[in-house]
mmCIF file of N, CA and C in Angstrom:
data_model
loop_
_atom_site.group_PDB
_atom_site.id
_atom_site.type_symbol
_atom_site.label_atom_id
_atom_site.label_comp_id
_atom_site.label_asym_id
_atom_site.label_seq_id
_atom_site.Cartn_x
_atom_site.Cartn_y
_atom_site.Cartn_z
ATOM 1 N N UNK O 1 118.810 84.838 96.768
ATOM 2 C CA UNK O 1 118.173 84.265 97.878
ATOM 3 C C UNK O 1 117.233 83.181 97.297
ATOM 4 N N UNK O 2 117.129 82.050 97.793
ATOM 5 C CA UNK O 2 116.169 81.016 97.586
ATOM 6 C C UNK O 2 114.705 81.289 98.154
ATOM 7 N N UNK O 3 113.823 80.830 97.326
ATOM 8 C CA UNK O 3 112.507 80.803 97.927
ATOM 9 C C UNK O 3 112.224 80.582 99.385
ATOM 10 N N UNK O 4 112.724 79.470 99.676
ATOM 11 C CA UNK O 4 112.501 78.776 100.981
ATOM 12 C C UNK O 4 113.261 79.596 101.999
ATOM 13 N N UNK O 5 114.446 80.253 101.687
ATOM 14 C CA UNK O 5 115.156 81.036 102.603
ATOM 15 C C UNK O 5 114.505 82.498 102.747
ATOM 16 N N UNK O 6 113.578 82.889 101.777
ATOM 17 C CA UNK O 6 112.912 83.969 101.937
ATOM 18 C C UNK O 6 111.738 83.698 102.813
ATOM 19 N N UNK O 7 111.113 82.639 102.635
ATOM 20 C CA UNK O 7 109.866 82.273 103.491
ATOM 21 C C UNK O 7 110.404 82.070 104.759
ATOM 22 N N UNK O 8 111.604 81.641 104.969
ATOM 23 C CA UNK O 8 111.942 81.396 106.528
ATOM 24 C C UNK O 8 112.314 82.751 107.137
ATOM 25 N N UNK O 9 112.924 83.779 106.466
ATOM 26 C CA UNK O 9 113.120 85.024 106.757
ATOM 27 C C UNK O 9 111.993 85.694 107.241
ATOM 28 N N UNK O 10 110.691 85.534 106.292
ATOM 29 C CA UNK O 10 109.503 86.156 106.662
ATOM 30 C C UNK O 10 109.064 85.712 107.819
ATOM 31 N N UNK O 11 108.910 84.185 107.939
ATOM 32 C CA UNK O 11 108.611 83.764 109.173
ATOM 33 C C UNK O 11 109.179 84.209 110.455
ATOM 34 N N UNK O 12 110.525 84.419 110.320
ATOM 35 C CA UNK O 12 111.337 84.909 111.660
ATOM 36 C C UNK O 12 110.907 86.184 111.857
ATOM 37 N N UNK O 13 110.649 87.144 111.072
ATOM 38 C CA UNK O 13 110.334 88.398 111.340
ATOM 39 C C UNK O 13 108.892 88.697 111.699
ATOM 40 N N UNK O 14 108.171 87.656 111.623
ATOM 41 C CA UNK O 14 106.884 87.565 112.171
ATOM 42 C C UNK O 14 105.801 88.246 111.116
ATOM 43 N N UNK O 15 106.259 88.177 109.903
ATOM 44 C CA UNK O 15 105.129 88.791 108.771
ATOM 45 C C UNK O 15 104.077 87.837 108.579
ATOM 46 N N UNK O 16 102.922 88.112 108.146
ATOM 47 C CA UNK O 16 101.949 87.346 107.831
ATOM 48 C C UNK O 16 101.546 87.223 106.480
ATOM 49 N N UNK O 17 100.509 86.567 106.247
ATOM 50 C CA UNK O 17 99.933 86.432 104.827
ATOM 51 C C UNK O 17 99.884 87.714 104.036
ATOM 52 N N UNK O 18 99.559 88.788 104.862
ATOM 53 C CA UNK O 18 99.487 90.004 104.099
ATOM 54 C C UNK O 18 100.600 90.534 103.136
ATOM 55 N N UNK O 19 101.697 90.275 103.403
ATOM 56 C CA UNK O 19 102.834 90.444 102.681
ATOM 57 C C UNK O 19 102.714 89.592 101.282
ATOM 58 N N UNK O 20 102.628 88.245 101.452
ATOM 59 C CA UNK O 20 102.374 87.400 100.342
ATOM 60 C C UNK O 20 101.073 87.775 99.570
ATOM 61 N N UNK O 21 100.109 88.359 100.130
ATOM 62 C CA UNK O 21 99.160 88.802 99.370
ATOM 63 C C UNK O 21 99.445 89.794 98.362
ATOM 64 N N UNK O 22 100.278 90.762 98.961
ATOM 65 C CA UNK O 22 100.713 91.832 98.155
ATOM 66 C C UNK O 22 101.584 91.398 96.934
ATOM 67 N N UNK O 23 102.447 90.427 97.194
ATOM 68 C CA UNK O 23 103.251 89.890 96.212
ATOM 69 C C UNK O 23 102.206 89.333 95.078
ATOM 70 N N UNK O 24 101.453 88.409 95.446
ATOM 71 C CA UNK O 24 100.385 87.845 94.547
ATOM 72 C C UNK O 24 99.724 88.845 93.800
ATOM 73 N N UNK O 25 99.400 89.930 94.287
ATOM 74 C CA UNK O 25 98.647 91.323 93.524
ATOM 75 C C UNK O 25 99.759 91.683 92.605
ATOM 76 N N UNK O 26 100.953 91.909 93.083
ATOM 77 C CA UNK O 26 101.844 92.550 92.075
ATOM 78 C C UNK O 26 102.103 91.674 90.992
ATOM 79 N N UNK O 27 102.233 90.429 91.145
ATOM 80 C CA UNK O 27 102.504 89.427 90.027
ATOM 81 C C UNK O 27 101.305 89.376 89.061
ATOM 82 N N UNK O 28 100.141 89.272 89.800
ATOM 83 C CA UNK O 28 99.003 89.211 88.932
ATOM 84 C C UNK O 28 98.891 90.515 87.968
ATOM 85 N N UNK O 29 99.076 91.508 88.543
ATOM 86 C CA UNK O 29 98.988 92.894 87.737
ATOM 87 C C UNK O 29 100.184 93.073 86.689
ATOM 88 N N UNK O 30 101.381 92.320 86.927
ATOM 89 C CA UNK O 30 102.426 92.519 86.094
ATOM 90 C C UNK O 30 102.140 91.497 84.992
ATOM 91 N N UNK O 31 101.534 90.424 85.389
ATOM 92 C CA UNK O 31 101.539 89.204 84.283
ATOM 93 C C UNK O 31 100.600 89.740 83.089
ATOM 94 N N UNK O 32 99.784 90.648 83.192
ATOM 95 C CA UNK O 32 98.800 91.210 82.217
ATOM 96 C C UNK O 32 99.588 91.799 81.113
ATOM 97 N N UNK O 33 100.742 92.278 81.498
ATOM 98 C CA UNK O 33 101.613 92.837 80.302
ATOM 99 C C UNK O 33 103.087 92.476 80.070
ATOM 100 N N UNK O 34 103.527 91.566 81.062
ATOM 101 C CA UNK O 34 104.986 91.047 81.146
ATOM 102 C C UNK O 34 104.984 89.500 81.097
ATOM 103 N N UNK O 35 106.230 89.165 80.808
ATOM 104 C CA UNK O 35 106.599 87.718 80.737
ATOM 105 C C UNK O 35 107.197 87.444 82.350
ATOM 106 N N UNK O 36 107.269 86.058 82.670
ATOM 107 C CA UNK O 36 107.591 85.696 83.816
ATOM 108 C C UNK O 36 109.002 86.206 84.100
ATOM 109 N N UNK O 37 109.961 86.187 83.202
ATOM 110 C CA UNK O 37 111.246 86.588 83.483
ATOM 111 C C UNK O 37 111.246 88.064 83.772
ATOM 112 N N UNK O 38 110.388 88.927 83.037
ATOM 113 C CA UNK O 38 110.411 90.294 83.171
ATOM 114 C C UNK O 38 109.884 90.633 84.491
ATOM 115 N N UNK O 39 108.908 89.841 85.020
ATOM 116 C CA UNK O 39 108.223 90.173 86.204
ATOM 117 C C UNK O 39 109.252 90.013 87.451
ATOM 118 N N UNK O 40 110.178 88.913 87.259
ATOM 119 C CA UNK O 40 111.103 88.532 88.146
ATOM 120 C C UNK O 40 112.209 89.780 88.293
ATOM 121 N N UNK O 41 112.595 90.213 87.064
ATOM 122 C CA UNK O 41 113.543 91.348 87.261
ATOM 123 C C UNK O 41 112.955 92.465 87.685
ATOM 124 N N UNK O 42 111.897 92.850 87.481
ATOM 125 C CA UNK O 42 111.123 94.062 87.735
ATOM 126 C C UNK O 42 110.810 93.987 89.343
ATOM 127 N N UNK O 43 110.343 92.828 89.853
ATOM 128 C CA UNK O 43 110.003 92.797 91.052
ATOM 129 C C UNK O 43 110.879 92.336 92.098
ATOM 130 N N UNK O 44 112.027 91.819 91.630
ATOM 131 C CA UNK O 44 113.186 91.407 92.328
ATOM 132 C C UNK O 44 112.696 89.933 93.210
ATOM 133 N N UNK O 45 111.776 89.291 92.637
ATOM 134 C CA UNK O 45 111.399 88.084 93.125
ATOM 135 C C UNK O 45 111.847 86.805 92.481
ATOM 136 N N UNK O 46 112.135 85.823 93.027
ATOM 137 C CA UNK O 46 112.915 84.714 92.345
ATOM 138 C C UNK O 46 111.975 84.097 91.197
ATOM 139 N N UNK O 47 112.385 83.558 90.098
ATOM 140 C CA UNK O 47 111.608 83.207 88.996
ATOM 141 C C UNK O 47 110.763 82.100 89.493
ATOM 142 N N UNK O 48 111.346 81.153 90.274
ATOM 143 C CA UNK O 48 110.528 80.046 90.968
ATOM 144 C C UNK O 48 109.373 80.464 91.598
ATOM 145 N N UNK O 49 109.538 81.540 92.242
ATOM 146 C CA UNK O 49 108.405 82.009 93.164
ATOM 147 C C UNK O 49 107.347 82.664 92.379
ATOM 148 N N UNK O 50 107.832 83.481 91.225
ATOM 149 C CA UNK O 50 106.990 84.039 90.254
ATOM 150 C C UNK O 50 106.009 82.937 89.621
ATOM 151 N N UNK O 51 106.762 81.651 89.245
ATOM 152 C CA UNK O 51 106.057 80.664 88.497
ATOM 153 C C UNK O 51 105.002 79.998 89.367
ATOM 154 N N UNK O 52 105.475 79.832 90.735
ATOM 155 C CA UNK O 52 104.402 79.209 91.497
ATOM 156 C C UNK O 52 103.117 79.929 91.906
ATOM 157 N N UNK O 53 103.367 81.509 91.835
ATOM 158 C CA UNK O 53 102.271 82.279 91.846
ATOM 159 C C UNK O 53 101.320 82.191 90.793
ATOM 160 N N UNK O 54 102.076 82.360 89.709
ATOM 161 C CA UNK O 54 101.350 82.303 88.180
ATOM 162 C C UNK O 54 100.408 81.161 88.089
ATOM 163 N N UNK O 55 101.139 79.951 88.585
ATOM 164 C CA UNK O 55 100.367 78.635 88.496
ATOM 165 C C UNK O 55 99.157 78.728 89.301
ATOM 166 N N UNK O 56 99.167 79.166 90.407
ATOM 167 C CA UNK O 56 97.980 79.247 91.290
ATOM 168 C C UNK O 56 96.911 80.254 90.545
ATOM 169 N N UNK O 57 97.425 81.170 89.958
ATOM 170 C CA UNK O 57 96.486 82.124 89.580
ATOM 171 C C UNK O 57 95.756 81.748 88.354
ATOM 172 N N UNK O 58 96.426 80.815 87.394
ATOM 173 C CA UNK O 58 95.863 80.106 86.529
ATOM 174 C C UNK O 58 94.796 79.106 86.934
ATOM 175 N N UNK O 59 95.293 78.280 87.812
ATOM 176 C CA UNK O 59 94.456 77.191 88.547
ATOM 177 C C UNK O 59 93.341 77.675 89.144
ATOM 178 N N UNK O 60 93.400 78.703 89.724
ATOM 179 C CA UNK O 60 92.212 79.395 90.553
ATOM 180 C C UNK O 60 91.946 80.814 90.095
ATOM 181 N N UNK O 61 91.446 80.932 88.814
ATOM 182 C CA UNK O 61 91.321 82.475 88.341
ATOM 183 C C UNK O 61 90.362 83.229 89.150
ATOM 184 N N UNK O 62 89.358 82.592 89.694
ATOM 185 C CA UNK O 62 88.283 83.356 90.444
ATOM 186 C C UNK O 62 88.660 83.786 91.945
ATOM 187 N N UNK O 63 89.704 83.093 92.418
ATOM 188 C CA UNK O 63 90.073 83.379 93.667
ATOM 189 C C UNK O 63 90.747 84.739 93.958
ATOM 190 N N UNK O 64 90.522 85.228 95.138
ATOM 191 C CA UNK O 64 91.212 86.659 95.490
ATOM 192 C C UNK O 64 92.844 86.444 95.617
ATOM 193 N N UNK O 65 93.631 87.507 95.757
ATOM 194 C CA UNK O 65 94.786 87.412 95.925
ATOM 195 C C UNK O 65 95.294 86.896 97.316
ATOM 196 N N UNK O 66 94.339 87.084 98.345
ATOM 197 C CA UNK O 66 94.485 86.473 99.853
ATOM 198 C C UNK O 66 94.034 85.071 99.658
ATOM 199 N N UNK O 67 93.171 84.736 99.052
ATOM 200 C CA UNK O 67 92.801 83.104 98.992
ATOM 201 C C UNK O 67 94.024 82.402 98.261
ATOM 202 N N UNK O 68 94.692 82.948 97.332
ATOM 203 C CA UNK O 68 95.775 82.237 96.531
ATOM 204 C C UNK O 68 96.948 82.244 97.446
ATOM 205 N N UNK O 69 97.211 83.327 98.318
ATOM 206 C CA UNK O 69 98.231 83.431 99.242
ATOM 207 C C UNK O 69 98.112 82.203 100.289
ATOM 208 N N UNK O 70 96.817 82.157 100.785
ATOM 209 C CA UNK O 70 96.593 81.083 101.814
ATOM 210 C C UNK O 70 96.714 79.777 101.213
ATOM 211 N N UNK O 71 96.424 79.643 99.993
ATOM 212 C CA UNK O 71 96.672 78.185 99.304
ATOM 213 C C UNK O 71 98.078 77.900 99.191
ATOM 214 N N UNK O 72 98.875 78.898 98.808
ATOM 215 C CA UNK O 72 100.589 78.756 98.536
ATOM 216 C C UNK O 72 101.041 78.279 100.044
ATOM 217 N N UNK O 73 100.648 79.025 101.004
ATOM 218 C CA UNK O 73 101.284 78.867 102.509
ATOM 219 C C UNK O 73 100.853 77.711 102.766
ATOM 220 N N UNK O 74 99.515 77.071 102.555
ATOM 221 C CA UNK O 74 99.122 75.964 103.067
ATOM 222 C C UNK O 74 99.908 74.730 102.232
ATOM 223 N N UNK O 75 100.145 74.781 100.976
ATOM 224 C CA UNK O 75 100.854 73.815 100.262
ATOM 225 C C UNK O 75 102.390 73.759 100.642
ATOM 226 N N UNK O 76 102.797 74.847 101.056
ATOM 227 C CA UNK O 76 104.384 74.701 101.608
ATOM 228 C C UNK O 76 104.388 74.091 103.119
ATOM 229 N N UNK O 77 103.186 74.354 103.838
ATOM 230 C CA UNK O 77 103.313 73.657 105.096
ATOM 231 C C UNK O 77 103.105 72.115 104.993
ATOM 232 N N UNK O 78 102.389 71.750 104.028
ATOM 233 C CA UNK O 78 102.277 70.361 103.696
ATOM 234 C C UNK O 78 103.567 69.671 103.373
ATOM 235 N N UNK O 79 104.589 70.488 102.488
ATOM 236 C CA UNK O 79 105.697 69.934 102.013
ATOM 237 C C UNK O 79 106.885 69.833 103.169
ATOM 238 N N UNK O 80 106.649 70.603 104.284
ATOM 239 C CA UNK O 80 107.511 70.508 105.362
ATOM 240 C C UNK O 80 107.400 69.410 106.117
#
């Protein structure tokens, strides 16, 4: 499943930023001891999605998981 397909599925189910916040937290924690491809396999998330989250974590290291999730969602809305 592609990242955008997954996002649309989440939106259709009415889920909120809370789930994405959880995914940011998982990726952040796993990135302390795993490489990107290992995180993808372990978490079941697409490599592109992992890369996107890691980029935001690196670019905004002091922000909370919720703040990063909000940034990611805002950037995606701009792309649409």
